[in-house]
PDB file of C-alpha atoms in Angstrom:
ATOM      1  CA  MET A  24       0.629  -7.946  26.106  1.00 54.00           C
ATOM      2  CA  SER A  25       1.516 -10.693  23.688  1.00 50.00           C
ATOM      3  CA  VAL A  26       1.619 -11.699  20.061  1.00 55.00           C
ATOM      4  CA  SER A  27       0.334 -15.096  18.883  1.00 54.00           C
ATOM      5  CA  PHE A  28       0.703 -16.645  15.441  1.00 48.00           C
ATOM      6  CA  SER A  29      -1.764 -18.844  13.564  1.00 46.00           C
ATOM      7  CA  TRP A  30      -1.833 -20.212  10.033  1.00 39.00           C
ATOM      8  CA  ARG A  31      -5.268 -21.838   9.994  1.00 40.00           C
ATOM      9  CA  ARG A  32      -4.798 -23.572   6.653  1.00 37.00           C
ATOM     10  CA  SER A  33      -8.129 -25.343   6.572  1.00 37.00           C
ATOM     11  CA  HIS A  34     -10.054 -22.159   7.266  1.00 40.00           C
ATOM     12  CA  LEU A  35      -8.251 -20.195   4.571  1.00 37.00           C
ATOM     13  CA  ARG A  36      -8.644 -22.990   2.048  1.00 37.00           C
ATOM     14  CA  SER A  37     -12.363 -23.316   2.610  1.00 38.00           C
ATOM     15  CA  VAL A  38     -12.892 -19.571   2.356  1.00 37.00           C
ATOM     16  CA  VAL A  39     -10.866 -19.186  -0.824  1.00 35.00           C
ATOM     17  CA  LEU A  40     -12.249 -22.215  -2.615  1.00 36.00           C
ATOM     18  CA  GLY A  41     -15.810 -21.939  -1.422  1.00 40.00           C
ATOM     19  CA  LEU A  42     -16.459 -18.251  -1.881  1.00 37.00           C
ATOM     20  CA  GLY A  43     -13.718 -16.843  -4.099  1.00 40.00           C
ATOM     21  CA  LEU A  44     -11.427 -13.914  -3.410  1.00 38.00           C
ATOM     22  CA  MET A  45     -14.028 -11.292  -4.223  1.00 38.00           C
ATOM     23  CA  LEU A  46     -16.784 -12.723  -2.058  1.00 38.00           C
ATOM     24  CA  PHE A  47     -15.269 -12.901   1.413  1.00 38.00           C
ATOM     25  CA  PRO A  48     -17.793 -12.307   4.207  1.00 40.00           C
ATOM     26  CA  LEU A  49     -16.894  -9.904   6.964  1.00 42.00           C
ATOM     27  CA  MET A  50     -15.099 -11.819   9.692  1.00 43.00           C
ATOM     28  CA  PRO A  51     -14.451 -10.863  13.308  1.00 43.00           C
ATOM     29  CA  ALA A  52     -11.175  -8.999  13.835  1.00 46.00           C
ATOM     30  CA  HIS A  53     -10.540 -10.363  17.284  1.00 44.00           C
ATOM     31  CA  SER A  54      -9.479 -13.827  18.368  1.00 42.00           C
ATOM     32  CA  ASP A  55      -9.351 -14.350  22.137  1.00 45.00           C
ATOM     33  CA  ASP A  56      -9.372 -10.552  22.557  1.00 63.00           C
ATOM     34  CA  ARG A  57      -6.439 -10.114  20.199  1.00 88.00           C
ATOM     35  CA  ILE A  58      -6.460  -7.829  17.174  1.00 96.00           C
ATOM     36  CA  VAL A  59      -5.912  -9.842  14.013  1.00 97.00           C
ATOM     37  CA  ALA A  60      -2.917  -8.590  12.018  1.00 98.00           C
ATOM     38  CA  PHE A  61      -2.364 -10.071   8.546  1.00 98.00           C
ATOM     39  CA  THR A  62       0.950 -10.192   6.727  1.00 97.00           C
ATOM     40  CA  GLY A  63       2.545 -12.137   3.890  1.00 94.00           C
ATOM     41  CA  PHE A  64       5.578 -14.361   3.401  1.00 91.00           C
ATOM     42  CA  LEU A  65       7.862 -11.427   2.559  1.00 91.00           C
ATOM     43  CA  PRO A  66      11.366 -12.111   3.899  1.00 92.00           C
ATOM     44  CA  PRO A  67      13.194 -10.552   5.574  1.00 95.00           C
ATOM     45  CA  LEU A  68      10.278  -8.285   6.590  1.00 95.00           C
ATOM     46  CA  SER A  69       7.759 -11.039   7.332  1.00 95.00           C
ATOM     47  CA  ILE A  70       9.206 -14.552   7.096  1.00 94.00           C
ATOM     48  CA  ASP A  71       6.978 -17.074   8.884  1.00 94.00           C
ATOM     49  CA  PRO A  72       5.649 -17.727  12.414  1.00 95.00           C
ATOM     50  CA  GLU A  73       8.898 -19.358  13.550  1.00 95.00           C
ATOM     51  CA  GLN A  74      11.526 -17.087  12.008  1.00 94.00           C
ATOM     52  CA  LYS A  75       9.396 -13.933  12.334  1.00 96.00           C
ATOM     53  CA  GLY A  76      11.168 -11.135  10.390  1.00 96.00           C
ATOM     54  CA  ILE A  77      11.901  -7.429  10.764  1.00 97.00           C
ATOM     55  CA  SER A  78       8.353  -6.113  10.605  1.00 97.00           C
ATOM     56  CA  VAL A  79       6.989  -8.945  12.762  1.00 98.00           C
ATOM     57  CA  GLU A  80       9.445  -8.145  15.542  1.00 97.00           C
ATOM     58  CA  LEU A  81       8.657  -4.449  15.149  1.00 97.00           C
ATOM     59  CA  MET A  82       4.974  -5.287  15.534  1.00 98.00           C
ATOM     60  CA  GLU A  83       5.812  -7.047  18.787  1.00 97.00           C
ATOM     61  CA  LEU A  84       7.281  -3.768  20.025  1.00 97.00           C
ATOM     62  CA  VAL A  85       4.211  -1.894  18.795  1.00 97.00           C
ATOM     63  CA  ALA A  86       1.961  -4.281  20.735  1.00 97.00           C
ATOM     64  CA  GLU A  87       4.017  -3.736  23.872  1.00 96.00           C
ATOM     65  CA  LYS A  88       3.983   0.043  23.654  1.00 96.00           C
ATOM     66  CA  ALA A  89       0.298   0.244  22.672  1.00 96.00           C
ATOM     67  CA  GLY A  90      -0.818  -2.148  25.387  1.00 96.00           C
ATOM     68  CA  LEU A  91      -2.530  -4.344  22.789  1.00 96.00           C
ATOM     69  CA  ASP A  92      -2.428  -8.020  21.844  1.00 96.00           C
ATOM     70  CA  PHE A  93      -1.994  -9.078  18.218  1.00 97.00           C
ATOM     71  CA  ASP A  94      -2.959 -12.353  16.571  1.00 97.00           C
ATOM     72  CA  ILE A  95      -0.528 -12.348  13.644  1.00 97.00           C
ATOM     73  CA  ARG A  96      -1.616 -14.470  10.687  1.00 97.00           C
ATOM     74  CA  PHE A  97       0.483 -15.277   7.627  1.00 97.00           C
ATOM     75  CA  ALA A  98      -0.935 -15.872   4.161  1.00 95.00           C
ATOM     76  CA  PRO A  99       0.276 -15.470   0.560  1.00 91.00           C
ATOM     77  CA  TRP A 100       0.528 -11.724   0.066  1.00 89.00           C
ATOM     78  CA  LYS A 101      -2.394 -11.164  -2.301  1.00 89.00           C
ATOM     79  CA  ARG A 102      -4.616 -13.307  -0.085  1.00 94.00           C
ATOM     80  CA  ALA A 103      -3.465 -11.500   3.059  1.00 96.00           C
ATOM     81  CA  GLN A 104      -4.650  -8.218   1.553  1.00 95.00           C
ATOM     82  CA  VAL A 105      -8.067  -9.645   0.718  1.00 96.00           C
ATOM     83  CA  LEU A 106      -8.411 -11.128   4.195  1.00 97.00           C
ATOM     84  CA  ALA A 107      -7.522  -7.819   5.846  1.00 97.00           C
ATOM     85  CA  GLU A 108      -9.928  -5.921   3.622  1.00 96.00           C
ATOM     86  CA  ASN A 109     -12.759  -8.207   4.637  1.00 96.00           C
ATOM     87  CA  THR A 110     -11.957  -8.707   8.321  1.00 97.00           C
ATOM     88  CA  THR A 111     -13.523  -5.895  10.316  1.00 95.00           C
ATOM     89  CA  GLY A 112     -11.056  -3.981  12.480  1.00 95.00           C
ATOM     90  CA  SER A 113      -8.014  -6.007  11.383  1.00 98.00           C
ATOM     91  CA  LEU A 114      -4.491  -4.806  10.604  1.00 98.00           C
ATOM     92  CA  LEU A 115      -2.285  -5.331   7.535  1.00 98.00           C
ATOM     93  CA  PHE A 116       1.519  -5.065   7.452  1.00 97.00           C
ATOM     94  CA  THR A 117       4.001  -4.615   5.751  1.00 93.00           C
ATOM     95  CA  VAL A 118       2.259  -2.786   2.894  1.00 93.00           C
ATOM     96  CA  ALA A 119       3.297  -0.148   0.357  1.00 90.00           C
ATOM     97  CA  TYR A 120       1.023   2.774  -0.394  1.00 91.00           C
ATOM     98  CA  THR A 121      -1.028   2.870  -3.575  1.00 88.00           C
ATOM     99  CA  GLN A 122      -4.100   4.889  -4.467  1.00 90.00           C
ATOM    100  CA  THR A 123      -6.130   1.705  -4.923  1.00 91.00           C
ATOM    101  CA  ARG A 124      -5.125   0.358  -1.529  1.00 93.00           C
ATOM    102  CA  SER A 125      -5.878   3.693   0.136  1.00 94.00           C
ATOM    103  CA  GLU A 126      -9.497   3.205  -0.907  1.00 95.00           C
ATOM    104  CA  LYS A 127      -9.575  -0.156   0.866  1.00 96.00           C
ATOM    105  CA  PHE A 128      -7.416   0.489   3.940  1.00 97.00           C
ATOM    106  CA  GLN A 129      -6.511   3.268   6.298  1.00 97.00           C
ATOM    107  CA  TYR A 130      -2.776   3.843   6.610  1.00 97.00           C
ATOM    108  CA  ILE A 131      -1.655   4.256  10.215  1.00 98.00           C
ATOM    109  CA  ALA A 132       2.125   4.737  10.310  1.00 97.00           C
ATOM    110  CA  PRO A 133       5.318   3.725   8.463  1.00 97.00           C
ATOM    111  CA  LEU A 134       7.136   0.727   9.938  1.00 96.00           C
ATOM    112  CA  ILE A 135      10.290   0.716   7.806  1.00 94.00           C
ATOM    113  CA  TYR A 136      11.836   2.425   4.781  1.00 93.00           C
ATOM    114  CA  THR A 137      13.321   0.332   1.979  1.00 91.00           C
ATOM    115  CA  GLU A 138      15.015   0.711  -1.400  1.00 91.00           C
ATOM    116  CA  SER A 139      14.661  -1.546  -4.412  1.00 94.00           C
ATOM    117  CA  ALA A 140      16.990  -2.261  -7.324  1.00 96.00           C
ATOM    118  CA  PHE A 141      17.745  -4.796 -10.026  1.00 97.00           C
ATOM    119  CA  VAL A 142      19.884  -7.550  -8.539  1.00 97.00           C
ATOM    120  CA  THR A 143      21.942  -9.655 -10.965  1.00 97.00           C
ATOM    121  CA  LEU A 144      24.922 -11.996 -10.975  1.00 97.00           C
ATOM    122  CA  ASP A 145      26.839 -10.231 -13.740  1.00 93.00           C
ATOM    123  CA  GLU A 146      26.539  -6.700 -15.074  1.00 92.00           C
ATOM    124  CA  PRO A 147      24.682  -4.059 -13.077  1.00 94.00           C
ATOM    125  CA  LEU A 148      21.319  -2.788 -14.307  1.00 95.00           C
ATOM    126  CA  ASP A 149      20.965   0.771 -13.095  1.00 95.00           C
ATOM    127  CA  THR A 150      17.860   1.912 -14.953  1.00 95.00           C
ATOM    128  CA  PHE A 151      14.528   0.535 -16.102  1.00 93.00           C
ATOM    129  CA  GLU A 152      15.411   1.528 -19.674  1.00 93.00           C
ATOM    130  CA  LYS A 153      18.626  -0.491 -19.622  1.00 92.00           C
ATOM    131  CA  ALA A 154      16.840  -3.573 -18.309  1.00 90.00           C
ATOM    132  CA  ILE A 155      14.116  -3.307 -20.946  1.00 89.00           C
ATOM    133  CA  GLU A 156      16.463  -2.581 -23.855  1.00 89.00           C
ATOM    134  CA  ALA A 157      18.782  -5.434 -22.884  1.00 87.00           C
ATOM    135  CA  ASP A 158      15.754  -7.750 -22.948  1.00 84.00           C
ATOM    136  CA  LYS A 159      16.730  -9.225 -19.608  1.00 88.00           C
ATOM    137  CA  ILE A 160      14.252 -11.593 -17.996  1.00 95.00           C
ATOM    138  CA  ILE A 161      13.271  -9.927 -14.737  1.00 96.00           C
ATOM    139  CA  GLY A 162      11.705 -11.661 -11.753  1.00 96.00           C
ATOM    140  CA  VAL A 163       9.350  -9.730  -9.482  1.00 95.00           C
ATOM    141  CA  HIS A 164       7.173 -10.698  -6.530  1.00 89.00           C
ATOM    142  CA  LEU A 165       3.579 -11.583  -7.407  1.00 87.00           C
ATOM    143  CA  GLY A 166       1.101  -8.879  -6.411  1.00 79.00           C
ATOM    144  CA  SER A 167       3.794  -6.411  -5.365  1.00 83.00           C
ATOM    145  CA  GLN A 168       4.087  -2.684  -5.967  1.00 83.00           C
ATOM    146  CA  ARG A 169       7.252  -3.390  -7.963  1.00 90.00           C
ATOM    147  CA  SER A 170       5.229  -5.485 -10.386  1.00 90.00           C
ATOM    148  CA  ARG A 171       2.929  -2.541 -10.997  1.00 89.00           C
ATOM    149  CA  ILE A 172       5.914  -0.239 -11.480  1.00 91.00           C
ATOM    150  CA  LEU A 173       7.354  -2.486 -14.187  1.00 93.00           C
ATOM    151  CA  LYS A 174       4.008  -2.479 -15.978  1.00 92.00           C
ATOM    152  CA  ARG A 175       3.835   1.329 -15.817  1.00 91.00           C
ATOM    153  CA  MET A 176       7.342   1.547 -17.257  1.00 91.00           C
ATOM    154  CA  GLY A 177       6.208  -0.496 -20.243  1.00 90.00           C
ATOM    155  CA  ALA A 178       8.214  -3.603 -19.415  1.00 91.00           C
ATOM    156  CA  THR A 179       7.017  -6.918 -20.822  1.00 91.00           C
ATOM    157  CA  ASN A 180      10.149  -8.968 -20.175  1.00 91.00           C
ATOM    158  CA  PHE A 181       9.291  -9.934 -16.594  1.00 94.00           C
ATOM    159  CA  ILE A 182       7.634 -12.787 -14.750  1.00 95.00           C
ATOM    160  CA  GLU A 183       5.819 -12.722 -11.421  1.00 94.00           C
ATOM    161  CA  VAL A 184       6.824 -15.315  -8.830  1.00 93.00           C
ATOM    162  CA  SER A 185       5.024 -16.014  -5.582  1.00 86.00           C
ATOM    163  CA  SER A 186       7.919 -16.805  -3.242  1.00 89.00           C
ATOM    164  CA  ALA A 187      11.309 -15.310  -2.481  1.00 91.00           C
ATOM    165  CA  GLU A 188      12.774 -18.820  -2.210  1.00 93.00           C
ATOM    166  CA  GLN A 189      11.767 -19.643  -5.763  1.00 95.00           C
ATOM    167  CA  MET A 190      13.038 -16.286  -7.021  1.00 95.00           C
ATOM    168  CA  THR A 191      16.403 -16.828  -5.339  1.00 97.00           C
ATOM    169  CA  THR A 192      16.832 -20.225  -6.970  1.00 97.00           C
ATOM    170  CA  MET A 193      15.777 -18.881 -10.369  1.00 97.00           C
ATOM    171  CA  LEU A 194      18.391 -16.124 -10.197  1.00 97.00           C
ATOM    172  CA  GLN A 195      21.124 -18.476  -8.989  1.00 97.00           C
ATOM    173  CA  THR A 196      20.418 -21.020 -11.740  1.00 97.00           C
ATOM    174  CA  GLY A 197      20.031 -18.478 -14.556  1.00 96.00           C
ATOM    175  CA  ARG A 198      16.304 -18.939 -15.118  1.00 96.00           C
ATOM    176  CA  ILE A 199      15.970 -15.174 -14.677  1.00 97.00           C
ATOM    177  CA  ASP A 200      18.620 -12.545 -15.411  1.00 96.00           C
ATOM    178  CA  ALA A 201      17.624 -10.033 -12.756  1.00 97.00           C
ATOM    179  CA  TRP A 202      15.481  -9.767  -9.669  1.00 97.00           C
ATOM    180  CA  TYR A 203      13.692  -6.477  -9.015  1.00 96.00           C
ATOM    181  CA  THR A 204      13.441  -6.440  -5.248  1.00 95.00           C
ATOM    182  CA  MET A 205      14.602  -4.860  -2.036  1.00 92.00           C
ATOM    183  CA  SER A 206      18.377  -5.215  -1.914  1.00 89.00           C
ATOM    184  CA  MET A 207      18.200  -6.413   1.703  1.00 91.00           C
ATOM    185  CA  ARG A 208      15.804  -9.189   0.638  1.00 94.00           C
ATOM    186  CA  ALA A 209      18.137 -10.557  -2.029  1.00 95.00           C
ATOM    187  CA  LYS A 210      21.114 -10.610   0.331  1.00 93.00           C
ATOM    188  CA  TYR A 211      19.084 -12.203   3.120  1.00 94.00           C
ATOM    189  CA  MET A 212      17.670 -14.917   0.865  1.00 95.00           C
ATOM    190  CA  PHE A 213      21.044 -15.814  -0.633  1.00 95.00           C
ATOM    191  CA  ARG A 214      22.458 -16.302   2.865  1.00 94.00           C
ATOM    192  CA  GLN A 215      19.437 -18.353   3.943  1.00 93.00           C
ATOM    193  CA  MET A 216      19.683 -20.664   0.943  1.00 95.00           C
ATOM    194  CA  ASN A 217      23.451 -21.138   1.292  1.00 96.00           C
ATOM    195  CA  TYR A 218      24.337 -19.160  -1.821  1.00 96.00           C
ATOM    196  CA  ASP A 219      27.093 -16.579  -1.663  1.00 95.00           C
ATOM    197  CA  PRO A 220      25.601 -13.079  -1.276  1.00 94.00           C
ATOM    198  CA  ASP A 221      28.966 -11.614  -2.338  1.00 94.00           C
ATOM    199  CA  ASN A 222      28.148 -12.804  -5.874  1.00 96.00           C
ATOM    200  CA  LEU A 223      25.195 -10.434  -6.070  1.00 96.00           C
ATOM    201  CA  VAL A 224      25.503  -7.309  -8.179  1.00 97.00           C
ATOM    202  CA  VAL A 225      23.098  -4.689  -6.860  1.00 96.00           C
ATOM    203  CA  GLY A 226      22.270  -1.905  -9.291  1.00 95.00           C
ATOM    204  CA  ALA A 227      21.539   1.685  -8.419  1.00 95.00           C
ATOM    205  CA  PRO A 228      18.441   2.180  -6.247  1.00 94.00           C
ATOM    206  CA  LEU A 229      15.458   2.661  -8.538  1.00 94.00           C
ATOM    207  CA  THR A 230      12.653   3.106  -6.046  1.00 89.00           C
ATOM    208  CA  HIS A 231      12.393   3.949  -2.381  1.00 88.00           C
ATOM    209  CA  GLY A 232       9.491   2.559  -0.463  1.00 86.00           C
ATOM    210  CA  ILE A 233       7.673   3.009   2.801  1.00 92.00           C
ATOM    211  CA  GLN A 234       6.379  -0.205   4.320  1.00 94.00           C
ATOM    212  CA  TRP A 235       3.297   0.717   6.319  1.00 97.00           C
ATOM    213  CA  LEU A 236       1.120  -0.554   9.090  1.00 98.00           C
ATOM    214  CA  ALA A 237      -2.388  -0.274   7.664  1.00 98.00           C
ATOM    215  CA  ALA A 238      -5.832  -1.326   8.838  1.00 98.00           C
ATOM    216  CA  ASN A 239      -9.292  -2.268   7.739  1.00 96.00           C
ATOM    217  CA  LYS A 240     -11.482   0.792   7.216  1.00 96.00           C
ATOM    218  CA  ASP A 241     -13.570  -0.163  10.264  1.00 96.00           C
ATOM    219  CA  LEU A 242     -10.714  -0.056  12.787  1.00 96.00           C
ATOM    220  CA  ASP A 243     -11.747   1.774  15.936  1.00 95.00           C
ATOM    221  CA  PRO A 244     -10.349   5.374  15.921  1.00 96.00           C
ATOM    222  CA  ASP A 245      -9.087   4.994  19.493  1.00 96.00           C
ATOM    223  CA  ILE A 246      -7.150   1.855  18.546  1.00 96.00           C
ATOM    224  CA  ARG A 247      -5.757   3.643  15.505  1.00 97.00           C
ATOM    225  CA  ALA A 248      -4.521   6.506  17.709  1.00 97.00           C
ATOM    226  CA  ARG A 249      -2.878   4.085  20.145  1.00 97.00           C
ATOM    227  CA  LEU A 250      -1.145   2.282  17.287  1.00 98.00           C
ATOM    228  CA  SER A 251       0.096   5.504  15.710  1.00 97.00           C
ATOM    229  CA  ALA A 252       1.554   6.692  19.008  1.00 98.00           C
ATOM    230  CA  ALA A 253       3.114   3.287  19.636  1.00 98.00           C
ATOM    231  CA  VAL A 254       4.845   3.218  16.238  1.00 97.00           C
ATOM    232  CA  SER A 255       6.335   6.653  16.965  1.00 97.00           C
ATOM    233  CA  LYS A 256       7.766   5.265  20.201  1.00 97.00           C
ATOM    234  CA  VAL A 257       9.148   2.206  18.398  1.00 97.00           C
ATOM    235  CA  TRP A 258      11.041   4.434  15.961  1.00 96.00           C
ATOM    236  CA  ARG A 259      12.809   6.046  18.945  1.00 96.00           C
ATOM    237  CA  ASP A 260      13.554   2.753  20.666  1.00 96.00           C
ATOM    238  CA  PRO A 261      17.187   1.515  20.324  1.00 95.00           C
ATOM    239  CA  LYS A 262      15.778  -1.969  19.742  1.00 96.00           C
ATOM    240  CA  TYR A 263      14.481  -0.770  16.358  1.00 96.00           C
ATOM    241  CA  TRP A 264      17.858  -0.757  14.645  1.00 93.00           C
ATOM    242  CA  GLU A 265      19.014  -3.823  16.538  1.00 95.00           C
ATOM    243  CA  ILE A 266      16.168  -5.709  14.877  1.00 95.00           C
ATOM    244  CA  VAL A 267      16.818  -4.270  11.410  1.00 93.00           C
ATOM    245  CA  ASP A 268      20.564  -4.910  11.540  1.00 91.00           C
ATOM    246  CA  ARG A 269      20.098  -8.502  12.691  1.00 90.00           C
ATOM    247  CA  TYR A 270      18.222  -9.391   9.503  1.00 89.00           C
ATOM    248  CA  ALA A 271      19.800  -6.999   7.013  1.00 80.00           C
ATOM    249  CA  ASN A 272      23.499  -7.634   7.700  1.00 75.00           C
TER     250      ASN A 272
END
């Protein structure tokens, strides 16, 4: 049982540029007998092939307990979703539930629970209404569920940014007033970029999320059952919280 990582830049570039996001052909879900599992650059859940992240390490435990091998591939988050949708039998993690996504993927089991808030460097923002009325410029991750939530709340004073690194710098330098994100992500990124996380002002939790392990609609039912059982075992494994605490604290 093992997990391997591959970026395959040239392949992704040729697919995206040559065919477009909406015209991906179905691709094989196995590489060297490994199940392809797509994820994004979503620290501290999924960081990169070298630094891994909470959900990546949890997926290593899932592979061990399910007796399966995963070929974990990173891509920008919106692209990772398209790749998983169009790669037969592949997996997608770490993904929030939406009605639209449920029509494209089958949800297998929750990997981790999170909470999101407005993170600032001055006064706390404890409600969506306060953030909107104060006309604060809010940063949010491109293609995320939080972006859709802001739109539903009627917010127009926000910008979507593709990377957590860029968002961290924008908050630190005052280019945005608030960052709507998982509180653990903001603290992790400030530490990683040598900013002081003690300067962060985390507002009241606004949304609670479940970050799921999902799969392409064509995933074999027997594999799905093995994965579901394995995730249940991972939740009971003492290593689970060791992994979470190592990144979150």
